[in-house]
Coordinates of N, CA and C in Angstrom, one line a residue:
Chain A
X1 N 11.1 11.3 14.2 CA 10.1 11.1 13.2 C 10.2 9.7 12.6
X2 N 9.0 9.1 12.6 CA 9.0 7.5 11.9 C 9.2 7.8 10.6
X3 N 10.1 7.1 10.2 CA 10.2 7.3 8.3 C 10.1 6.3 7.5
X4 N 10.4 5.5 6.1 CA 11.1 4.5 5.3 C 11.5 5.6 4.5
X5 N 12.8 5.7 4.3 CA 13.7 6.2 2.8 C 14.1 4.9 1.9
X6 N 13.8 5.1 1.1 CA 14.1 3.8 0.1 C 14.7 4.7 -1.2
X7 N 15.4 3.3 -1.8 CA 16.9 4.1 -2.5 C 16.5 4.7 -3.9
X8 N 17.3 6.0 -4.7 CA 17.1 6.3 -5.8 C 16.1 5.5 -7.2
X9 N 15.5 5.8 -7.7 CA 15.5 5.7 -9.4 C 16.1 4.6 -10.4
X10 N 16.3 3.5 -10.7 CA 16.9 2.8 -11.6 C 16.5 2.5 -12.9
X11 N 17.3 2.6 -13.7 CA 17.0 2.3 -14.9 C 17.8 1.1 -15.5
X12 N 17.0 -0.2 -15.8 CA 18.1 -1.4 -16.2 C 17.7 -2.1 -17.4
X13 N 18.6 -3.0 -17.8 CA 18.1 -3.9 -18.6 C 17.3 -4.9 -18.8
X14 N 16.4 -5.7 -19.9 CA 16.0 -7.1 -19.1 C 16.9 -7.8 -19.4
X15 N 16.6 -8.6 -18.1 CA 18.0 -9.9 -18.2 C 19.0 -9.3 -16.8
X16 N 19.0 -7.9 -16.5 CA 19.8 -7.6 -15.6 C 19.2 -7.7 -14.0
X17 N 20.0 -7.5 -13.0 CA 19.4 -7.9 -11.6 C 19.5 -6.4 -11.3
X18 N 18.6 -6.2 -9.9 CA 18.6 -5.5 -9.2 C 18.1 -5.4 -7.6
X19 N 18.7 -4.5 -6.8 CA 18.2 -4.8 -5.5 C 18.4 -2.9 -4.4
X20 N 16.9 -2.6 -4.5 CA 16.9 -1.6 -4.2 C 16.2 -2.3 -2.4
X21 N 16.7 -0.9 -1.8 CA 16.6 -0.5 -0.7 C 15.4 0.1 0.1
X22 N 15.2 -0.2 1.9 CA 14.6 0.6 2.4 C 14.4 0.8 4.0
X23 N 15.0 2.2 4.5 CA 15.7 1.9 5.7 C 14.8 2.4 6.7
X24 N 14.9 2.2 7.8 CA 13.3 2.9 8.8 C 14.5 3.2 9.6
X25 N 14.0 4.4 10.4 CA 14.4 5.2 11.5 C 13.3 5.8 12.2
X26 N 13.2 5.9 13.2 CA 12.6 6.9 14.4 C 11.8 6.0 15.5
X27 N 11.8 4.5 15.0 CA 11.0 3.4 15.7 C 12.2 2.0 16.0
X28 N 12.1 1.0 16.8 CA 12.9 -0.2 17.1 C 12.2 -0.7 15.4
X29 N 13.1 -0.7 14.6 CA 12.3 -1.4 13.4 C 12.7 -2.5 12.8
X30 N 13.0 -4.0 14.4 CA 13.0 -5.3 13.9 C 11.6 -5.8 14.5
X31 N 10.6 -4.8 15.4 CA 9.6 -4.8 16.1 C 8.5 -5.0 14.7
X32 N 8.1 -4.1 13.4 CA 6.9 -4.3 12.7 C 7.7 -5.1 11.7
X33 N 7.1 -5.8 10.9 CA 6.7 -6.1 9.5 C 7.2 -5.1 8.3
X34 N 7.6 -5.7 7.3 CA 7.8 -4.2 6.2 C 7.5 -4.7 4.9
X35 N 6.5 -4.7 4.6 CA 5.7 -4.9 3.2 C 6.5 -4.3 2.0
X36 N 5.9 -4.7 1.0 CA 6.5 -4.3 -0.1 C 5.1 -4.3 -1.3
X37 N 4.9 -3.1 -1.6 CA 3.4 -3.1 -2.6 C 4.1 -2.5 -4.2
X38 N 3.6 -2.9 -5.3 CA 4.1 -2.9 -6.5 C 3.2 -1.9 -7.3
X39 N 3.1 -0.9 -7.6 CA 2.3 0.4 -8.5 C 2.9 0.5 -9.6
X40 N 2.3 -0.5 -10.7 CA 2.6 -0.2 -12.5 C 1.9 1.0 -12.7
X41 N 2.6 1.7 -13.9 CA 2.2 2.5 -14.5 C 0.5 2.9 -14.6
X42 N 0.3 4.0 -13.8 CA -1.2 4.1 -13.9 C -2.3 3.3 -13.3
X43 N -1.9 2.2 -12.8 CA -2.3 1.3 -12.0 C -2.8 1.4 -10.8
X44 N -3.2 0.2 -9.9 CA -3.2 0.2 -8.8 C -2.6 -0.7 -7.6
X45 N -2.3 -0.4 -6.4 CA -1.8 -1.1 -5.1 C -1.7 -2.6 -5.6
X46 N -0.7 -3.2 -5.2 CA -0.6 -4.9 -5.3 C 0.4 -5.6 -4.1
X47 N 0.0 -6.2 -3.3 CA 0.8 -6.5 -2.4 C 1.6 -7.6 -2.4
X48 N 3.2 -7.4 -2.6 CA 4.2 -7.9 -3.2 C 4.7 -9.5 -1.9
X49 N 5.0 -9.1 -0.5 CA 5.4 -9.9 0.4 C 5.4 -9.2 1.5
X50 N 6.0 -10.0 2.4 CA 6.2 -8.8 3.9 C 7.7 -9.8 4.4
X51 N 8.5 -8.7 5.3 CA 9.6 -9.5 5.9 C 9.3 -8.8 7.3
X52 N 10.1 -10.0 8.6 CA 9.7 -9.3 9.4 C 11.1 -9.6 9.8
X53 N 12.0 -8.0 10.3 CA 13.5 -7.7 10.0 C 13.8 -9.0 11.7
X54 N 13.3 -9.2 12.2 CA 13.6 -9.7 13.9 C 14.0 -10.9 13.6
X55 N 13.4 -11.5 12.7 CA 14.2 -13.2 12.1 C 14.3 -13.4 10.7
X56 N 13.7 -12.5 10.3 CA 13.8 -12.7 8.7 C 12.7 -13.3 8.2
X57 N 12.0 -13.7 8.8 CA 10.3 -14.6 8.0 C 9.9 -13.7 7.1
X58 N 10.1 -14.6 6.3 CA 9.4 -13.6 4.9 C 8.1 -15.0 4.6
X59 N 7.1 -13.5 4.1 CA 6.0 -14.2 3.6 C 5.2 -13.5 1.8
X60 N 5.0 -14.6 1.1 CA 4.9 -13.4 -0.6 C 4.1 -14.2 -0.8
X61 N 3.3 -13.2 -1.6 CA 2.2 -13.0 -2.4 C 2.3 -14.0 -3.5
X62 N 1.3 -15.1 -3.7 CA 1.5 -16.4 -4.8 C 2.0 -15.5 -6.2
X63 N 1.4 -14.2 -6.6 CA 1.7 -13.9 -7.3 C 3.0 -13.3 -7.6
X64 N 3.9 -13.4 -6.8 CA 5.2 -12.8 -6.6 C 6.2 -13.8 -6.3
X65 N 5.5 -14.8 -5.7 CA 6.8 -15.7 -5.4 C 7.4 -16.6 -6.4
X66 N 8.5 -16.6 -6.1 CA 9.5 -17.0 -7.0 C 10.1 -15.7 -7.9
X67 N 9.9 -14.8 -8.0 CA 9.9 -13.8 -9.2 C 11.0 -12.6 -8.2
X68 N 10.3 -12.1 -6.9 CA 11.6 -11.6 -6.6 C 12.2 -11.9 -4.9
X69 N 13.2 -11.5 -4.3 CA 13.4 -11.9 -3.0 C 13.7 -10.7 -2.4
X70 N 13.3 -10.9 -1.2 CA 13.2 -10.0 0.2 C 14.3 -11.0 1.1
X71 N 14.9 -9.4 1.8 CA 15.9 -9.6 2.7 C 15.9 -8.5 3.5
X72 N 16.5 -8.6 4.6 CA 16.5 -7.3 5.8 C 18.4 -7.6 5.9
X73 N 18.5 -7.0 6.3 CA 19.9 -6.2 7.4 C 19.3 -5.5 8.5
X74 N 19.2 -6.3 9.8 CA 18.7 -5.4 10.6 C 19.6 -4.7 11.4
X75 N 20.8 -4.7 11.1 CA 21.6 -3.7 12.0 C 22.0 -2.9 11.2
X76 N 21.5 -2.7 9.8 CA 21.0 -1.2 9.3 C 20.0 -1.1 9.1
X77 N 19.3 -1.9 9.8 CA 17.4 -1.4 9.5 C 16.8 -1.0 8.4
X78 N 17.7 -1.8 7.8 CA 17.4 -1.8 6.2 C 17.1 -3.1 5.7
X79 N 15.6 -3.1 4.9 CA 15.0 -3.9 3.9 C 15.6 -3.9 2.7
X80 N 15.3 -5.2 2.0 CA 15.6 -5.3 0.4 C 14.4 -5.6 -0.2
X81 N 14.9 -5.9 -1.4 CA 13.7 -6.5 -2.7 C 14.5 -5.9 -3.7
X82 N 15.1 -7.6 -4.3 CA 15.7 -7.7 -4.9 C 15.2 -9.1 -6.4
X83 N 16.0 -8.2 -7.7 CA 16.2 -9.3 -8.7 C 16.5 -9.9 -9.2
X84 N 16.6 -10.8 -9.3 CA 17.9 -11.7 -10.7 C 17.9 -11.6 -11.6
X85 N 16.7 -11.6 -12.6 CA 16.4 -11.5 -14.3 C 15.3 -10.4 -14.1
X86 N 15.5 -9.1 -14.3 CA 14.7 -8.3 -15.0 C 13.9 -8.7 -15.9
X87 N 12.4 -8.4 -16.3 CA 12.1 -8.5 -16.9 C 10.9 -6.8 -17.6
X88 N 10.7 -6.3 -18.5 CA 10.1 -5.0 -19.1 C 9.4 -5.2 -18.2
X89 N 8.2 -6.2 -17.9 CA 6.6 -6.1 -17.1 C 6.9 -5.6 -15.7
X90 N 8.4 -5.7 -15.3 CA 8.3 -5.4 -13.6 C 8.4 -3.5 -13.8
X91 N 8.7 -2.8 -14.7 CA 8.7 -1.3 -14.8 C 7.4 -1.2 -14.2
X92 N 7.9 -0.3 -13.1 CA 6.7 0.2 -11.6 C 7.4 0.8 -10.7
X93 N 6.8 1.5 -9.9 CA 6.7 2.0 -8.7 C 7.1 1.1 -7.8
X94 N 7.9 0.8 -6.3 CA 7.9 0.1 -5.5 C 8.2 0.7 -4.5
X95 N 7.1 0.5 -3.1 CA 6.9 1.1 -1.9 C 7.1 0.3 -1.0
X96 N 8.2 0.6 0.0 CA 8.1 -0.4 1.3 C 7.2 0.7 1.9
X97 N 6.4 -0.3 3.4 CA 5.9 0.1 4.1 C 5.8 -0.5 5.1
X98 N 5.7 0.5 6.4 CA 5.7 -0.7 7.8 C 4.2 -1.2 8.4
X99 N 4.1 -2.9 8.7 CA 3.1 -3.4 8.4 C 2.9 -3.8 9.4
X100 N 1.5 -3.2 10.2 CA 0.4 -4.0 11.2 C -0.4 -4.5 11.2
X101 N -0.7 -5.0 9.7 CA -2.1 -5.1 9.0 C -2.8 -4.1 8.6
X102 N -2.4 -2.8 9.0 CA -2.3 -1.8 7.9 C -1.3 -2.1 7.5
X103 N -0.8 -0.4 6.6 CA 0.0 -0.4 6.3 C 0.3 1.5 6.3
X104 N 0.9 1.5 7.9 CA 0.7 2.6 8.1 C 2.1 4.3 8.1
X105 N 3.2 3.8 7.8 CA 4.4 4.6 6.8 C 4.6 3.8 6.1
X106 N 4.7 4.4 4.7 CA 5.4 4.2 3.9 C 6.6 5.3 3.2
X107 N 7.0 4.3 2.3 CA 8.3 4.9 1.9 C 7.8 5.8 0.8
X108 N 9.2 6.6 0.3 CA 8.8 7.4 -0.8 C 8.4 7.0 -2.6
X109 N 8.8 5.6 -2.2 CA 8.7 4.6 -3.2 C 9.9 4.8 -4.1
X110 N 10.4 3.3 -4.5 CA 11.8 3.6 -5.7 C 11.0 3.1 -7.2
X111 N 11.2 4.0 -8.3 CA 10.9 3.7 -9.4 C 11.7 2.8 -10.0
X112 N 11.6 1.7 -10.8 CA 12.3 0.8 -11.6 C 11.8 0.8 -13.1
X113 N 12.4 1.4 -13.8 CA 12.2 1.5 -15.5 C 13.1 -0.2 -16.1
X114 N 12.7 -0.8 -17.1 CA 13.2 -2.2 -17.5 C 12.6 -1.6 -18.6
X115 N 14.0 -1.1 -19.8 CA 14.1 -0.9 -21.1 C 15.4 -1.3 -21.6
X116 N 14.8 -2.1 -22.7 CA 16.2 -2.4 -23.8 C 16.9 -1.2 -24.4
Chain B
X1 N -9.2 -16.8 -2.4 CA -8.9 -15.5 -1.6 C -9.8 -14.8 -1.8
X2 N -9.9 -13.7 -0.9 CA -10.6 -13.0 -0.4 C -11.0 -11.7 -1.5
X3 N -11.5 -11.0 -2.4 CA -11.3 -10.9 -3.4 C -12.1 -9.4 -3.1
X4 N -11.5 -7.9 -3.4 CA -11.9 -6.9 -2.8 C -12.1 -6.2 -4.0
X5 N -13.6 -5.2 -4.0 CA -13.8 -4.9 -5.1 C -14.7 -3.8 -4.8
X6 N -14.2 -2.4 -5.7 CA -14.5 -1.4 -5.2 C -15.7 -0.2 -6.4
X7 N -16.3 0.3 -5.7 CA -17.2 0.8 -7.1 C -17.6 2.3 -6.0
X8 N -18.0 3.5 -7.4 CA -17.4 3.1 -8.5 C -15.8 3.3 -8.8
X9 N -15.4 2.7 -9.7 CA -14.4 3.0 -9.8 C -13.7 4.3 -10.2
X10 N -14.1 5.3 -10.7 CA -14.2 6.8 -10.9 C -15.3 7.7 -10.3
X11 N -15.2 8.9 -10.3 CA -16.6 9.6 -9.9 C -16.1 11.2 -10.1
X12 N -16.9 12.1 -10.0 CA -16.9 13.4 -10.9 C -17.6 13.9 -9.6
X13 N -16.8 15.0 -8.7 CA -18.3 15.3 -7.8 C -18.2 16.8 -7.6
X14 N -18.4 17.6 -7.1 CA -18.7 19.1 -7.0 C -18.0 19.5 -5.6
X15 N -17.4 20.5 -5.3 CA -17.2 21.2 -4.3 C -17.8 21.3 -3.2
X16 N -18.0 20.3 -2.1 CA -19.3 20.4 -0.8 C -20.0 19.2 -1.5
X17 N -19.6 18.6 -1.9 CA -20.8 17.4 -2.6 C -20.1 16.2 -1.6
X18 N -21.3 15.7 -1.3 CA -21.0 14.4 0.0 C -20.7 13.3 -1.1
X19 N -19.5 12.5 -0.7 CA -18.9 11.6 -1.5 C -18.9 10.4 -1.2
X20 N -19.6 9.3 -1.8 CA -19.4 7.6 -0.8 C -18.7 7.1 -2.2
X21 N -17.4 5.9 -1.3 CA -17.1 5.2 -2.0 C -17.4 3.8 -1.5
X22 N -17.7 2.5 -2.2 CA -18.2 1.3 -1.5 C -16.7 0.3 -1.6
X23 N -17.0 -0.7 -0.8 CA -16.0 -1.8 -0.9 C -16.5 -2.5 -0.2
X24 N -16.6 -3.8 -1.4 CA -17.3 -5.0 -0.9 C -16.3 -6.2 -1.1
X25 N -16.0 -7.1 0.0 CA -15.3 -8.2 0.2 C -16.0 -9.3 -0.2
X26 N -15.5 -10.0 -0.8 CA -16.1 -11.8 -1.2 C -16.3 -13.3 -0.1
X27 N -15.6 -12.4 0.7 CA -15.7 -13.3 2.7 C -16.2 -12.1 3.4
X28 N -16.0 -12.6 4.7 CA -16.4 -11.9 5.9 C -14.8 -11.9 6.1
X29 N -14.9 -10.2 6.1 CA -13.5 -9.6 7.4 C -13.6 -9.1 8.8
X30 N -14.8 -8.9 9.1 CA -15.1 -8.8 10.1 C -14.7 -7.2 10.1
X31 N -13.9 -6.0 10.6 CA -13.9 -4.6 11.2 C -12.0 -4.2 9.9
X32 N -11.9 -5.6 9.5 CA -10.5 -5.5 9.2 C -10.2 -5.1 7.8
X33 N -10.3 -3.6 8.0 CA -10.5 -3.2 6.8 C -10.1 -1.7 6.9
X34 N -9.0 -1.7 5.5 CA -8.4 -0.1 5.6 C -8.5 0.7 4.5
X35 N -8.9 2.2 4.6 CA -8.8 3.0 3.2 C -7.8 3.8 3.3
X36 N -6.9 4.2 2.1 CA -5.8 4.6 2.0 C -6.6 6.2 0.6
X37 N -5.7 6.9 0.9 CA -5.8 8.2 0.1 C -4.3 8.1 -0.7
X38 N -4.4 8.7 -1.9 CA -3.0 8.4 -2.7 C -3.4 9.6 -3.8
X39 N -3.0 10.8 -3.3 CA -3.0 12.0 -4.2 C -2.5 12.0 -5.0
X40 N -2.5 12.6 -6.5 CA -1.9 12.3 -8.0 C -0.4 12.3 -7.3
X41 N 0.2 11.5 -8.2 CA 1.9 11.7 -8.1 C 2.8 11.5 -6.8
X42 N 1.7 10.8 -5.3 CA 2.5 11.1 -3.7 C 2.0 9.6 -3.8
X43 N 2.5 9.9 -2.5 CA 2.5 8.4 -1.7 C 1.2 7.7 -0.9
X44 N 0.6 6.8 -1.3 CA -0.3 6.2 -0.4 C 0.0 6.7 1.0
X45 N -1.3 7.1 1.5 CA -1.5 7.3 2.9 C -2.6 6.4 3.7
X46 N -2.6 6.0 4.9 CA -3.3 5.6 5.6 C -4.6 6.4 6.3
X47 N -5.7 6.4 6.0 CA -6.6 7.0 6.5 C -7.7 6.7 7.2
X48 N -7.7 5.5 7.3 CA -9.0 4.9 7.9 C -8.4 3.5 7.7
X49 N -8.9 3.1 9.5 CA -8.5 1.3 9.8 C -9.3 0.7 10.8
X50 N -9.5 -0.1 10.8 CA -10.7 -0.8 11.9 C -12.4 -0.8 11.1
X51 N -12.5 -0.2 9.7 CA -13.5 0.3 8.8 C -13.6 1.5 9.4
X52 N -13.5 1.8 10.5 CA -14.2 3.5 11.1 C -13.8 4.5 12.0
X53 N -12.0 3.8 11.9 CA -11.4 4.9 12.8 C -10.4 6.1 11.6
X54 N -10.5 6.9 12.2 CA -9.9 7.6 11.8 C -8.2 8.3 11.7
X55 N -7.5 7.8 11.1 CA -6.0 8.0 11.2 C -5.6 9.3 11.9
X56 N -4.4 9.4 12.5 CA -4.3 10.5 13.2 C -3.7 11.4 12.0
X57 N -4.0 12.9 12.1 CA -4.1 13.7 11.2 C -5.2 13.7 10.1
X58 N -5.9 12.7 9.9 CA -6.7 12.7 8.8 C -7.9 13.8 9.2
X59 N -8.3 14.1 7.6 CA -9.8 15.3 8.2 C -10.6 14.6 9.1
X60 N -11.4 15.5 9.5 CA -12.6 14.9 9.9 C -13.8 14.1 8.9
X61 N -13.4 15.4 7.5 CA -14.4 15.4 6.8 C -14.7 13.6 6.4
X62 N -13.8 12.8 6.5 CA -14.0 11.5 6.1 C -14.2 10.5 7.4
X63 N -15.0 9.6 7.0 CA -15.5 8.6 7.8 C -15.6 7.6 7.1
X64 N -15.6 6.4 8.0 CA -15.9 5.0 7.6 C -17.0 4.0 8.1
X65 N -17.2 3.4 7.5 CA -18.4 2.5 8.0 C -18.2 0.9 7.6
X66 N -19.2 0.1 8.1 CA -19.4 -1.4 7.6 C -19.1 -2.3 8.6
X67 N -19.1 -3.5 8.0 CA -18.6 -4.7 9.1 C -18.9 -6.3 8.3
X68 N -17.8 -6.7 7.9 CA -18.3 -8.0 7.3 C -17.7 -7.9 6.1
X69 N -19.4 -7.9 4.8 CA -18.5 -7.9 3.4 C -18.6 -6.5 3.0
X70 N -19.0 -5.8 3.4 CA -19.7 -4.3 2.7 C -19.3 -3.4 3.9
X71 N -18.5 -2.6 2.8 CA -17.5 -1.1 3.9 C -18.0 -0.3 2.9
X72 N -18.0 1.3 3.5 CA -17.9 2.5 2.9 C -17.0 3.7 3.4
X73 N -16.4 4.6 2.5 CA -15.7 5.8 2.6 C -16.8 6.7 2.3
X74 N -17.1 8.1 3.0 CA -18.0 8.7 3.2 C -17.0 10.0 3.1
X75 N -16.5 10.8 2.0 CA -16.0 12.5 2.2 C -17.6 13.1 2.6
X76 N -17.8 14.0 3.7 CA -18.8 14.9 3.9 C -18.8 16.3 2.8
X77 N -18.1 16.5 3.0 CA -18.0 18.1 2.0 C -16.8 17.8 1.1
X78 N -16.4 17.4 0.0 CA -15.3 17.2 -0.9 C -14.7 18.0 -1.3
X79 N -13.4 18.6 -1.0 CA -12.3 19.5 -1.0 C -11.6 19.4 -2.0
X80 N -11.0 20.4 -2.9 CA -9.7 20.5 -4.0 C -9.0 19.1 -3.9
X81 N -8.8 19.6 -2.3 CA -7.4 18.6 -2.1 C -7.4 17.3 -2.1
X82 N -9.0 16.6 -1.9 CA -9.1 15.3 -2.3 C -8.9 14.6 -3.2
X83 N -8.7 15.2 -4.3 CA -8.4 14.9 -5.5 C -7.1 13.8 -5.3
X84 N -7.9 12.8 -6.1 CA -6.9 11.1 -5.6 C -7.7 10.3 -6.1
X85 N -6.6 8.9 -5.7 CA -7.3 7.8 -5.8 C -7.5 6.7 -4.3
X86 N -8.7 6.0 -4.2 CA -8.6 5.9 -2.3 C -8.8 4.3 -2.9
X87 N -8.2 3.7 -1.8 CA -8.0 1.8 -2.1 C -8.2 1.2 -0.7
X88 N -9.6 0.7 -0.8 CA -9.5 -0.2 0.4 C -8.5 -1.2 0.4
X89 N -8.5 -1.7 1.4 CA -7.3 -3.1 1.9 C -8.1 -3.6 3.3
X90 N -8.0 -4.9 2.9 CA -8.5 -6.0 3.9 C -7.1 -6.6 4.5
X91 N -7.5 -7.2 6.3 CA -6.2 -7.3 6.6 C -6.3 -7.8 8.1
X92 N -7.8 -8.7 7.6 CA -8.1 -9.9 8.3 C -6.8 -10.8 8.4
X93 N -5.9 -11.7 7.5 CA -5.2 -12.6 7.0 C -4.6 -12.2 6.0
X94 N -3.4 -12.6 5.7 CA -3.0 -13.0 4.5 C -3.9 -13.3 3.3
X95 N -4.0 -13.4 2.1 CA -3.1 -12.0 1.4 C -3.7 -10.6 1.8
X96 N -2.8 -9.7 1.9 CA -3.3 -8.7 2.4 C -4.0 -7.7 1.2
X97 N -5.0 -8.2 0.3 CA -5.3 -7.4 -0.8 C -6.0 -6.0 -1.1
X98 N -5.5 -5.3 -1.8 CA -6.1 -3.8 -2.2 C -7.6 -3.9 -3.2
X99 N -8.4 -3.2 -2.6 CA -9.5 -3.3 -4.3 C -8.7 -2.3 -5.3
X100 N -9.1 -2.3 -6.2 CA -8.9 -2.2 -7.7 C -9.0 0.1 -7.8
X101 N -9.1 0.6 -6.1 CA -9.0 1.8 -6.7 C -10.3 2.7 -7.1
X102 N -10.6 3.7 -6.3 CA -11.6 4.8 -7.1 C -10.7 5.9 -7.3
X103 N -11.2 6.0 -8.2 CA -10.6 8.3 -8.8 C -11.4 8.7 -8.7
X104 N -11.1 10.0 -7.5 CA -12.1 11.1 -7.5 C -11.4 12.4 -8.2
X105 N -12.3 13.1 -8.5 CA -12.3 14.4 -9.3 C -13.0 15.1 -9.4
X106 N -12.9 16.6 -9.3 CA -13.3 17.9 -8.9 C -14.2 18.3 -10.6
X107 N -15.6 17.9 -10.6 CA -16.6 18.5 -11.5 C -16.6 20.3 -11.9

């Protein structure tokens, strides 16, 4: 079965870093793309960047760049997206997904809470 | 950018009530164009890509249409289960943007 598992729940500070996870199994998965889309509270879809695990090319959304970084490990077939400085406004939803221009698995999404 | 915008943005419809949602792009994308289903509380799903194919597993009851700047989502008979929110995404080029989301809900 094609999957993304992406990692628990976090709850941090602002000011603190973070770098949650997201691993694909059931496909060669340095072959697609793996997006990363951002869901605030009640909101809707926002497309964060894409890495592609086979060299690492990462590409982000003007709106995102600089703010957070994408990384792969492809010999655990594991994506990142990760923080440096927390900030309250990033409290959301975050979903990897594998990317053809759809965006057609996705992960189960990891929640990030940013409370003092 | 290409700037994707969807109406209406809510809708109220009845059990068997044929459902359209629009999505209009600010360019031409030409066929490159996806609707996604995202039931309260789960995970975005893929349901429609190319404007008018149909994802594997998805109902029948839904179809797609368009070409250019103007797509539509079409439920034929609207089920319990539809109950969601559906987000086009264009995917012509970079940025790969979502419109802003419809809510459907069971009248």
């Amino acid at each position: 079965e094609v999957q993304l598992v992406q990692s628990g729940a976090e709850v941090k500070k602002p000011g603190e870093s973070l770098k949650i996870s997201c691993k694909g199994s059931g496909y060669r998965f340095i072959d697609y793309w793996i997006g990363w889309v951002r869901q605030m509270p009640g909101k809707g879809l926002e497309w964060m960047g894409n890495i592609y695990p086979g060299d690492s090319d990462t590409r982000y959304s003007p709106s995102f760049q600089g703010q957070v970084t994408m990384s792969v490990d492809k010999s655990f077939s594991t994506a990142y997206l990760q923080w440096s400085s927390l900030k309250a406004s990033d409290t959301a939803r975050y979903y990897c997904a594998r990317h053809l221009g759809t965006f057609d698995i996705w992960g189960q999404g990891t929640m990030v809470t940013v409370s003092s | 950018d290409i700037q994707m915008t969807q109406s209406p943005s809510s809708l109220s419809a009845s059990v068997g009530d044929r459902v359209t949602i629009t999505c209009r792009a600010s360019q031409g994308i030409r066929n490159s164009l996806a609707w996604y289903q995202q039931k309260p509380g789960k995970v975005p799903q893929l349901l429609i890509y190319a404007a008018s194919i149909l994802q594997s597993g998805a109902p029948s009851r839904f179809s797609g249409s368009g070409f250019g700047t103007d797509f539509t989502l079409t439920i034929r008979s609207l089920q319990p289960e539809d109950v969601g929110t559906y987000y086009c995404q264009k995917y012509d080029s970079a940025p790969w943007t979502f419109g802003q989301g419809t809510k459907v809900e069971i009248k």
